[in-house]
CSV table of N, CA and C in Angstrom, one decimal:
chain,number,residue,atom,x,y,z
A,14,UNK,N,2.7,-45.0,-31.1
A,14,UNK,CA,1.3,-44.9,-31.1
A,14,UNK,C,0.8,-45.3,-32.5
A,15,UNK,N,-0.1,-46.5,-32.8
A,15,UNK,CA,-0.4,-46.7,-33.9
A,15,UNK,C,-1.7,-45.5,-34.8
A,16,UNK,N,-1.9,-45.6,-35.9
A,16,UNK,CA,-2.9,-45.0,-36.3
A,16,UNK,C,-4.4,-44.6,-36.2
A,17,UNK,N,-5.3,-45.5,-35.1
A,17,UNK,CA,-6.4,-45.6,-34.9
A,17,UNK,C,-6.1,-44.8,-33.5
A,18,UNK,N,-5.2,-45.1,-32.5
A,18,UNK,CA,-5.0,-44.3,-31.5
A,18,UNK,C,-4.6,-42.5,-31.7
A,19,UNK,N,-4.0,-42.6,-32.3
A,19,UNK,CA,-3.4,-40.9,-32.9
A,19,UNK,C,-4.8,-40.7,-32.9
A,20,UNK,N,-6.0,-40.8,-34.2
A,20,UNK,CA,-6.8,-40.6,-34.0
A,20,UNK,C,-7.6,-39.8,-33.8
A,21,UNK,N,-7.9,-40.9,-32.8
A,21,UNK,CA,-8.8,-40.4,-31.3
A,21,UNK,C,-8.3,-39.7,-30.8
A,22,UNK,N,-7.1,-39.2,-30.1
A,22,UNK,CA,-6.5,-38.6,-29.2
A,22,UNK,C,-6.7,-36.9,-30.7
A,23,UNK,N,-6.8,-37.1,-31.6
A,23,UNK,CA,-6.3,-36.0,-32.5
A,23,UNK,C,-8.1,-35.6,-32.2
A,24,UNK,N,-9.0,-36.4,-32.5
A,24,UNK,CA,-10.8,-36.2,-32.2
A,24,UNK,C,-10.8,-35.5,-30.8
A,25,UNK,N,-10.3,-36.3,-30.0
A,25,UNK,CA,-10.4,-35.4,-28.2
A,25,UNK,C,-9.8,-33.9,-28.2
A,26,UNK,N,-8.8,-34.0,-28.7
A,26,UNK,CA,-8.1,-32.4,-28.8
A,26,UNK,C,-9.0,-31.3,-29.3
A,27,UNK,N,-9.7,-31.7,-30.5
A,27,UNK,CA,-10.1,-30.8,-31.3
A,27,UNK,C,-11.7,-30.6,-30.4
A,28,UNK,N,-12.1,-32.0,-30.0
A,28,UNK,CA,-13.7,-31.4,-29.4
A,28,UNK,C,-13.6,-30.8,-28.0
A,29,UNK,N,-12.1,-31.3,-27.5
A,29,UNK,CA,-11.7,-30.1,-26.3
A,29,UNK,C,-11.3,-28.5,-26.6
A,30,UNK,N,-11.0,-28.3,-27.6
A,30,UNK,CA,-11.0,-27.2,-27.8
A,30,UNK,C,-12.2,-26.3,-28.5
A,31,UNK,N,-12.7,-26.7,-29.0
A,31,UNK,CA,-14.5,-26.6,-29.4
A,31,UNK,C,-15.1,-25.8,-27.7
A,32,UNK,N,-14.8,-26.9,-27.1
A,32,UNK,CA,-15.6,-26.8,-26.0
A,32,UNK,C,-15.2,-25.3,-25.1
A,33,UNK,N,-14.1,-25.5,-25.1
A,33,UNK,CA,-13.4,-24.3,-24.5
A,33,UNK,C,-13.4,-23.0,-25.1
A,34,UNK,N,-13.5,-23.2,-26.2
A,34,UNK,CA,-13.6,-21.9,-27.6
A,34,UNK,C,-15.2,-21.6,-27.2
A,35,UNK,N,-15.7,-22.4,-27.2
A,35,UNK,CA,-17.5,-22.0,-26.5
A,35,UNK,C,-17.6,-21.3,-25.3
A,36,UNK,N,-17.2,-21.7,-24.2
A,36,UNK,CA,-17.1,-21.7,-22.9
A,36,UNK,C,-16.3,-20.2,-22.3
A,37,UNK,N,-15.3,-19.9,-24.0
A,37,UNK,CA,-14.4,-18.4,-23.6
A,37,UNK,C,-15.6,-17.5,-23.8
A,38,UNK,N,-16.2,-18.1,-25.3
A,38,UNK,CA,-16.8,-17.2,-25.6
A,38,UNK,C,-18.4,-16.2,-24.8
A,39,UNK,N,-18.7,-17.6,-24.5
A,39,UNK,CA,-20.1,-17.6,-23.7
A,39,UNK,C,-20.1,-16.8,-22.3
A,40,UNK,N,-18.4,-17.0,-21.6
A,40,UNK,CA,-18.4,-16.6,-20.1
A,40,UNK,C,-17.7,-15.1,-20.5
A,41,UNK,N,-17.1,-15.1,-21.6
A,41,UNK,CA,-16.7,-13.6,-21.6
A,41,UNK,C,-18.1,-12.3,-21.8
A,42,UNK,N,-18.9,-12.7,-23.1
A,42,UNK,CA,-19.8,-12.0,-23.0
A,42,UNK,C,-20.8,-11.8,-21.5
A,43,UNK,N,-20.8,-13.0,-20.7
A,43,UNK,CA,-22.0,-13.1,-19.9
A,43,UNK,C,-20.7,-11.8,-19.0
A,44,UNK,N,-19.7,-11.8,-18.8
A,44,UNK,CA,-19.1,-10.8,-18.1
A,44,UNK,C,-19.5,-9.4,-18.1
A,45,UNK,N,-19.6,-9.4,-19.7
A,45,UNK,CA,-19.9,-7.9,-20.1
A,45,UNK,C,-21.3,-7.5,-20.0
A,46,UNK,N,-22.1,-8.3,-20.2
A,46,UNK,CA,-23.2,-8.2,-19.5
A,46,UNK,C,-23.7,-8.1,-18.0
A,47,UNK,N,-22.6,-8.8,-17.2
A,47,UNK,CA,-22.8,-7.9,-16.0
A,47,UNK,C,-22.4,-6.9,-15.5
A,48,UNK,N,-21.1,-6.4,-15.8
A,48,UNK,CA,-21.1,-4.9,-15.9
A,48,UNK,C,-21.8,-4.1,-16.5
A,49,UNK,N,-22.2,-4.2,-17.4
A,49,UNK,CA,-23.2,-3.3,-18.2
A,49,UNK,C,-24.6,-3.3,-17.4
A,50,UNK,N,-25.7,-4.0,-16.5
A,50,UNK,CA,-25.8,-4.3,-15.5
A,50,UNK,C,-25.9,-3.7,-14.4
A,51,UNK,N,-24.4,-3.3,-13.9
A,51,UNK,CA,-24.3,-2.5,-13.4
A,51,UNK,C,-24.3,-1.5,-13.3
A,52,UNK,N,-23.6,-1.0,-14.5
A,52,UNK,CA,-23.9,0.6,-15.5
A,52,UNK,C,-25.0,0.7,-15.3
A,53,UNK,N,-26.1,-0.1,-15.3
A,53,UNK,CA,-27.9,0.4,-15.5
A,53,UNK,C,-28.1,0.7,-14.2
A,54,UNK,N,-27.8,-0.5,-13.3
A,54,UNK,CA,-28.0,-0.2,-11.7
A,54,UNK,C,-27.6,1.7,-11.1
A,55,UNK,N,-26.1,1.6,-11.5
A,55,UNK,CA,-25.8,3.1,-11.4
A,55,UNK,C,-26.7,3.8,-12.2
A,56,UNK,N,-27.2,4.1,-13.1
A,56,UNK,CA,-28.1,4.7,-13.9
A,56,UNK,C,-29.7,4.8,-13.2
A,57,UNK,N,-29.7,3.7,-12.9
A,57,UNK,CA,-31.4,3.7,-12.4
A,57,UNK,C,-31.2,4.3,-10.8
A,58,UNK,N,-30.2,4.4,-10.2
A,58,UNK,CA,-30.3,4.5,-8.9
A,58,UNK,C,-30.5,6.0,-8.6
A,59,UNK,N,-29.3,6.7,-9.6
A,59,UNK,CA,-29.0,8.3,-10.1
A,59,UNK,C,-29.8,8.9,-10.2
A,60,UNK,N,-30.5,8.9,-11.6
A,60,UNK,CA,-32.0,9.4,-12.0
A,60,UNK,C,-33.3,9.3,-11.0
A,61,UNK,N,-33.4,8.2,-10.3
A,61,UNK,CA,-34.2,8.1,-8.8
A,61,UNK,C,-34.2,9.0,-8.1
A,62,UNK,N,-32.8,9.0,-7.7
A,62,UNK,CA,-32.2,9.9,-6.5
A,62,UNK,C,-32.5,11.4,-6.6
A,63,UNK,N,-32.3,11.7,-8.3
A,63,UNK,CA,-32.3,13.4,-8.5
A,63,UNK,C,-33.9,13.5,-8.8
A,64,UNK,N,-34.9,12.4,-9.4
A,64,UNK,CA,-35.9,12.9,-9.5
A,64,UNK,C,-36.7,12.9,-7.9
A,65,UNK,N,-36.6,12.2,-7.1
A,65,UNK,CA,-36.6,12.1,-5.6
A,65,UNK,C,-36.6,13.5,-5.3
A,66,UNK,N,-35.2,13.9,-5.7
A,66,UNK,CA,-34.9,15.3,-4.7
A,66,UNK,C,-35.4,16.5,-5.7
A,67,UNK,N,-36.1,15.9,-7.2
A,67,UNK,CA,-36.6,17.2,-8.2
A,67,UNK,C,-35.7,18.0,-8.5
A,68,UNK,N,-34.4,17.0,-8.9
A,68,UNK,CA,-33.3,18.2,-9.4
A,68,UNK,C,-32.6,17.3,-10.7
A,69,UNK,N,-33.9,17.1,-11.5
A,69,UNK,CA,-33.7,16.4,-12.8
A,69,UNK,C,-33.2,17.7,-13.8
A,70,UNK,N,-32.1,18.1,-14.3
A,70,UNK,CA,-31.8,19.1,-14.8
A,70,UNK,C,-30.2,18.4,-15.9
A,71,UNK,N,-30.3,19.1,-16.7
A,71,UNK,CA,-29.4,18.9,-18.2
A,71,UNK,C,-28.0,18.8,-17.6
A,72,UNK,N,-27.4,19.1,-16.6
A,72,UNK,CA,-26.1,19.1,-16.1
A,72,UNK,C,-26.2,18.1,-15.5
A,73,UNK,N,-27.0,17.7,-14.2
A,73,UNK,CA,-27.1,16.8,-13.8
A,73,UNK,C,-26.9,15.4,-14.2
A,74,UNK,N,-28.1,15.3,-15.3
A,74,UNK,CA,-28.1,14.3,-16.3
A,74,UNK,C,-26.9,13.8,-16.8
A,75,UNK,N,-25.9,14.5,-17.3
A,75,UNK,CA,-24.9,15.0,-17.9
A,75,UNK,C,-24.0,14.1,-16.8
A,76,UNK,N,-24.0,14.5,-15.8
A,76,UNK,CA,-23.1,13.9,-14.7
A,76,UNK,C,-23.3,12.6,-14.1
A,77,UNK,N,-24.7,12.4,-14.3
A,77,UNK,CA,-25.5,10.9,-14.1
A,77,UNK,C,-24.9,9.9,-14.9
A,78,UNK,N,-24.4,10.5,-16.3
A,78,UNK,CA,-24.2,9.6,-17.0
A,78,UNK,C,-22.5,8.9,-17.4
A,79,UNK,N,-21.8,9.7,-16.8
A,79,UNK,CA,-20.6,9.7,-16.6
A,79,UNK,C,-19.7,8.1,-16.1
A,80,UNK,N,-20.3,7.7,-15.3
A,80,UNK,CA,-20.0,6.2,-14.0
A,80,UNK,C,-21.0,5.3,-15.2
A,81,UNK,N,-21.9,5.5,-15.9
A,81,UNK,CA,-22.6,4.1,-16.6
A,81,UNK,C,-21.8,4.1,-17.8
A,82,UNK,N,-21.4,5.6,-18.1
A,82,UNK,CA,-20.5,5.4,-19.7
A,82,UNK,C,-19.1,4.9,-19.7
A,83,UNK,N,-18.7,5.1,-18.5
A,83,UNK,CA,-16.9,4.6,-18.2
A,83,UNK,C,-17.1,2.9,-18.5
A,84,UNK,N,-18.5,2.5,-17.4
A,84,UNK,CA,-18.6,1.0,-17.2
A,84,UNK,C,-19.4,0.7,-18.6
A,85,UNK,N,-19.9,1.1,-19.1
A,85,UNK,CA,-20.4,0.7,-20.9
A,85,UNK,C,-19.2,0.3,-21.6
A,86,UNK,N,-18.4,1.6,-21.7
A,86,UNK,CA,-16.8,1.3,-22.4
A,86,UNK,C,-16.4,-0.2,-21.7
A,87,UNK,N,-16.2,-0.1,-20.1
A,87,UNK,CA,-15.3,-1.2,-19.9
A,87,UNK,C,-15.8,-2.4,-20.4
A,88,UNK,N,-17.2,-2.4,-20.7
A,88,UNK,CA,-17.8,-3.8,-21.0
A,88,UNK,C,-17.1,-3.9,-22.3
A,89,UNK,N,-17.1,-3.2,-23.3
A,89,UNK,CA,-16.8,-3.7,-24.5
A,89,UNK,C,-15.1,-3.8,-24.3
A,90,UNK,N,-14.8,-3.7,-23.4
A,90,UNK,CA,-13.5,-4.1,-23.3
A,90,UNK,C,-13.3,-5.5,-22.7
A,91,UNK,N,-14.2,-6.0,-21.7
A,91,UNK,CA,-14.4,-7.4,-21.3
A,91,UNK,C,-14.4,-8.1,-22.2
A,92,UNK,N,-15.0,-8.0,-23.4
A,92,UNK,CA,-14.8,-9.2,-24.6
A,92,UNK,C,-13.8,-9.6,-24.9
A,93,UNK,N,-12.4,-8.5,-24.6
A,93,UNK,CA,-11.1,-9.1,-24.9
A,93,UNK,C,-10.1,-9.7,-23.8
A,94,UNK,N,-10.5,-8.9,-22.7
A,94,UNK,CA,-10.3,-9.0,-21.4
A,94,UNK,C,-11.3,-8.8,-19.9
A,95,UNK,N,-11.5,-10.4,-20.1
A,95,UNK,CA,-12.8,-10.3,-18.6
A,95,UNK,C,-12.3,-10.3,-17.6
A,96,UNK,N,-11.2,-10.7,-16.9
A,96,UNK,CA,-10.8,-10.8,-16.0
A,96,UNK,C,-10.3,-8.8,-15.7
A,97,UNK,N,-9.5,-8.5,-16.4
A,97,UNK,CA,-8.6,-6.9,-16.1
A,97,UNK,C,-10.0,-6.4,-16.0
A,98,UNK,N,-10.9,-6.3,-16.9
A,98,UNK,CA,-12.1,-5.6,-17.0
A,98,UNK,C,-12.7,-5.9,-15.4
A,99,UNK,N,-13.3,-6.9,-15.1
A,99,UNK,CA,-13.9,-7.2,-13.7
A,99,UNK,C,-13.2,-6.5,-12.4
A,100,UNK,N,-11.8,-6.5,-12.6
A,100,UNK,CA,-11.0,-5.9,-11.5
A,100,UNK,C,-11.3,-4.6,-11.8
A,101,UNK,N,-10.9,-3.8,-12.7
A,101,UNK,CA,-11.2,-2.6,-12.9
A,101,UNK,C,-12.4,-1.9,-12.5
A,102,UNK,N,-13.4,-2.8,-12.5
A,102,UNK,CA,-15.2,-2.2,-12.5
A,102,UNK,C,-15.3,-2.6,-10.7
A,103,UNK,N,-14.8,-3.3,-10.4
A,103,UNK,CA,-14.4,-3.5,-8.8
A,103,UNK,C,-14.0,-2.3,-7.9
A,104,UNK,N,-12.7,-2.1,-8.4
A,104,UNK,CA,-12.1,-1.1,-8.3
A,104,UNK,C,-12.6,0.1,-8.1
A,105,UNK,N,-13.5,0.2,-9.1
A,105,UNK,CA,-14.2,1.6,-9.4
A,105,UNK,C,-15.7,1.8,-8.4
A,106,UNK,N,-16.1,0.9,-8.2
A,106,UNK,CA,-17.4,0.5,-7.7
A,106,UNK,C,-16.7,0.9,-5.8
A,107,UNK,N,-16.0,-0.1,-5.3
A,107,UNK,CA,-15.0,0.3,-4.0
A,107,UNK,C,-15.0,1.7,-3.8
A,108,UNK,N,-14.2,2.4,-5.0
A,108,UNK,CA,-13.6,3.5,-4.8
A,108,UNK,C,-15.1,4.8,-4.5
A,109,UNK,N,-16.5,4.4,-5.6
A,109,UNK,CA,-17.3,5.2,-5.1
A,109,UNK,C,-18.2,5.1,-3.5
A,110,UNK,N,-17.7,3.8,-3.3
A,110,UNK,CA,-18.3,3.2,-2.0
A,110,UNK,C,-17.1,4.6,-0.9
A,111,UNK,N,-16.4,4.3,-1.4
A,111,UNK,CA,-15.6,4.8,-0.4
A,111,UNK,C,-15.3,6.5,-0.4
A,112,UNK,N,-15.7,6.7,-1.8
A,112,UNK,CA,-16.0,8.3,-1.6
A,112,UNK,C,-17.0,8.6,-1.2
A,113,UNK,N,-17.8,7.8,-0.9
A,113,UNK,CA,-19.4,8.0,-0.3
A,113,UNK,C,-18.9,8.3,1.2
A,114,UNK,N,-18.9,6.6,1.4
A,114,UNK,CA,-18.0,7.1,3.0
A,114,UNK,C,-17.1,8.2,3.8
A,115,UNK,N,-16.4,8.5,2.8
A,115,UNK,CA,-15.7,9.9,3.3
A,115,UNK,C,-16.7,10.6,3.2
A,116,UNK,N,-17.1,11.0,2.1
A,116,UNK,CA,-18.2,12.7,1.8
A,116,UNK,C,-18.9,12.4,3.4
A,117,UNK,N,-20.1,10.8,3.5
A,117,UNK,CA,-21.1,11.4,4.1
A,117,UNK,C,-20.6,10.7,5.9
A,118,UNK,N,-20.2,9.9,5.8
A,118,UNK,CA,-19.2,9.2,7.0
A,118,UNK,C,-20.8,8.0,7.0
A,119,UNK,N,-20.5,7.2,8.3
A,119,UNK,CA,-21.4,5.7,8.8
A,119,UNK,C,-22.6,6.1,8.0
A,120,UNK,N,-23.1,7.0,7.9
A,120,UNK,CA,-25.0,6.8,7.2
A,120,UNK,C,-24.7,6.7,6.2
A,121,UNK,N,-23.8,6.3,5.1
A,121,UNK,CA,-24.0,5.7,4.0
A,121,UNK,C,-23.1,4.6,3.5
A,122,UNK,N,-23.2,3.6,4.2
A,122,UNK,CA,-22.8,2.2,4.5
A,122,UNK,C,-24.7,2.0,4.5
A,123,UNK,N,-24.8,2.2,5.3
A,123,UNK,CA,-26.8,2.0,5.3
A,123,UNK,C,-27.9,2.5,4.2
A,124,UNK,N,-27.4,3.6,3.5
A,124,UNK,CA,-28.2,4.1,2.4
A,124,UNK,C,-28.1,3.3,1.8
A,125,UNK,N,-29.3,2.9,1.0
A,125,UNK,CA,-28.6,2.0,-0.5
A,125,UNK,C,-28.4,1.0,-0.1
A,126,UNK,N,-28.8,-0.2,0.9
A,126,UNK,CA,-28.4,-1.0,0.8
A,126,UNK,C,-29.0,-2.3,0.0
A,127,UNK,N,-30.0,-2.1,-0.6
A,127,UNK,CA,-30.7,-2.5,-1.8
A,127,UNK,C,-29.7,-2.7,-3.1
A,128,UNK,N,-29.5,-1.7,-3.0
A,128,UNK,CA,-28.4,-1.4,-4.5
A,128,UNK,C,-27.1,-1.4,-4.4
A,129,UNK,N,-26.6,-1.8,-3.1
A,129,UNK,CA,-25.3,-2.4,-2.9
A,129,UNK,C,-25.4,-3.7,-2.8
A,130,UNK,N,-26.5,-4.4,-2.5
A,130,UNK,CA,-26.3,-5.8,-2.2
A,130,UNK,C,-26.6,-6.3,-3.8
A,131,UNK,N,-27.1,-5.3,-4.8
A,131,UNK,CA,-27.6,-5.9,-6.3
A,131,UNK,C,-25.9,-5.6,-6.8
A,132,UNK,N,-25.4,-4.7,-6.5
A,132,UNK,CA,-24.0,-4.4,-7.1
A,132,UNK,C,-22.9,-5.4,-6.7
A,133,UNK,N,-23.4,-6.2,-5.5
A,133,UNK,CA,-22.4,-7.3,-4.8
A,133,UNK,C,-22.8,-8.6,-5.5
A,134,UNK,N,-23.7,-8.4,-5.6
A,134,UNK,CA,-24.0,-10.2,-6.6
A,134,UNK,C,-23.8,-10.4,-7.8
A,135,UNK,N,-23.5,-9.0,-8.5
A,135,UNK,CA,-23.4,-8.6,-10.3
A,135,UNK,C,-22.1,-8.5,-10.3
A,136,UNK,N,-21.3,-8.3,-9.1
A,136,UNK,CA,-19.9,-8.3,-8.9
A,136,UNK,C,-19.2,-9.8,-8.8
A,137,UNK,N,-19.9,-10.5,-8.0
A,137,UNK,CA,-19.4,-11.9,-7.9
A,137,UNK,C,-19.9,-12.4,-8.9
A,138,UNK,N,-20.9,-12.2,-9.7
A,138,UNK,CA,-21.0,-13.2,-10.7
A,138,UNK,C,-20.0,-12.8,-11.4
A,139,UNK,N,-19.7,-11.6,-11.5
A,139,UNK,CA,-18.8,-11.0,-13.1
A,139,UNK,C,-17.2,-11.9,-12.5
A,140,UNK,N,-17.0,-11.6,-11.5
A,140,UNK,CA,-16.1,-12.3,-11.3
A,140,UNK,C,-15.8,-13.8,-11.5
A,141,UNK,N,-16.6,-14.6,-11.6
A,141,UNK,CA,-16.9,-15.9,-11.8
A,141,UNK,C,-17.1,-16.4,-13.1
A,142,UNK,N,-17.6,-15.5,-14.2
A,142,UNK,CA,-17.7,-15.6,-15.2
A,142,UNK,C,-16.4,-15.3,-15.7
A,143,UNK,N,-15.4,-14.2,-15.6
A,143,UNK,CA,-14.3,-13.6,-15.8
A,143,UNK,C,-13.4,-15.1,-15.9
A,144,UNK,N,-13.3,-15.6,-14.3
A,144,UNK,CA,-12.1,-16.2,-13.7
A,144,UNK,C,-12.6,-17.9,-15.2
A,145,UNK,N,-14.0,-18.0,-14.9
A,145,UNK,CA,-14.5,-19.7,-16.0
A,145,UNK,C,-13.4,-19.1,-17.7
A,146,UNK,N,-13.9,-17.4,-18.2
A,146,UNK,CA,-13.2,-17.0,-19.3
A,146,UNK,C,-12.0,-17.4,-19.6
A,147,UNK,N,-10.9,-16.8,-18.8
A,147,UNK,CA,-9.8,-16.9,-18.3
A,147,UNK,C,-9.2,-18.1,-18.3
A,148,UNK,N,-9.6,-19.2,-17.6
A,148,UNK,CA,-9.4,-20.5,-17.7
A,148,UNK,C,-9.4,-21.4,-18.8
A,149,UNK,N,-11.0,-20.8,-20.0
A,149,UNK,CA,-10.8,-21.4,-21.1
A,149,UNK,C,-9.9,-20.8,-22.0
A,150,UNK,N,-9.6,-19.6,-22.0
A,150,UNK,CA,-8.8,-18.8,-23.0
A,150,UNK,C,-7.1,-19.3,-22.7
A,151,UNK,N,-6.9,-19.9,-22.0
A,151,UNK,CA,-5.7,-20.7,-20.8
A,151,UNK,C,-5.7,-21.8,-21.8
A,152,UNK,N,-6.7,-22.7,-21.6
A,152,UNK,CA,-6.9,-24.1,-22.2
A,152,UNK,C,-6.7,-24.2,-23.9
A,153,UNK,N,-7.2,-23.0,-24.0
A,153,UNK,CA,-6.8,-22.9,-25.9
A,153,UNK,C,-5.4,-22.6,-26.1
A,154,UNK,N,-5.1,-21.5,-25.6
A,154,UNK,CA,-3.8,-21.7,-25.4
A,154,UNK,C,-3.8,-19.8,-26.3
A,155,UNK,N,-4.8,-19.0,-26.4
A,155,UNK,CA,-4.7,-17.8,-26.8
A,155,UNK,C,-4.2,-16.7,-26.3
């Protein structure tokens, strides 16, 4: 390969890796932003529900805030890892769906379904953003 060829091919490399080093960067944070997101979603839904039923009280609160702080933490863990992080906040998200289900049985599949369908789109995106992360962090080679 003569010298003008190397080059170019050495210019492609470097502005492919630019691009990808952007693209980690951009899709990882947008991850952590949608968990976090969701943390709020959990949060706003909480405080609704207890001011609803007028049992806004210091323990409660306390307990409300438990499921947005786990998913706060995991966000700042998505910056290093968006992909584990997305599974994880999946996971967790399922698992309350499904203690719902047991505690209250079929009527709460139908409660909420406002705020399941906003937790199902903030899920696929985070997912999508995770998997674009992943891909460029692949391409760089980190």
């Amino acid at each position: 390969m003569n010298e003008p060829e190397q080059h170019i091919l050495t210019e492609y490399m470097e502005g492919n890796r630019e691009v990808q080093e952007h693209i980690w960067n951009t899709e990882r944070r947008r991850t952590r932003n949608r968990i976090w997101f969701i943390a709020l979603a959990f949060l706003a839904a909480d405080l609704l529900a207890l001011g609803m039923a007028n049992l806004l009280t210091g323990p409660a609160l306390l307990a409300s805030l438990l499921v947005p702080g786990l998913l706060l933490a995991i966000g700042f863990w998505a910056l290093a890892h968006p992909l584990p992080a997305i599974i994880t906040v999946t996971v967790l998200v399922l698992a309350i769906f499904g203690y719902q289900f047991y505690r209250y049985g079929w009527s709460s599949l139908l409660s909420g379904l406002l705020m399941k369908g906003l937790l199902a789109g903030l899920l696929i995106a985070g997912w999508k953003s995770a998997r674009e992360a992943e891909a460029a962090r692949r391409q760089i080679g980190t």
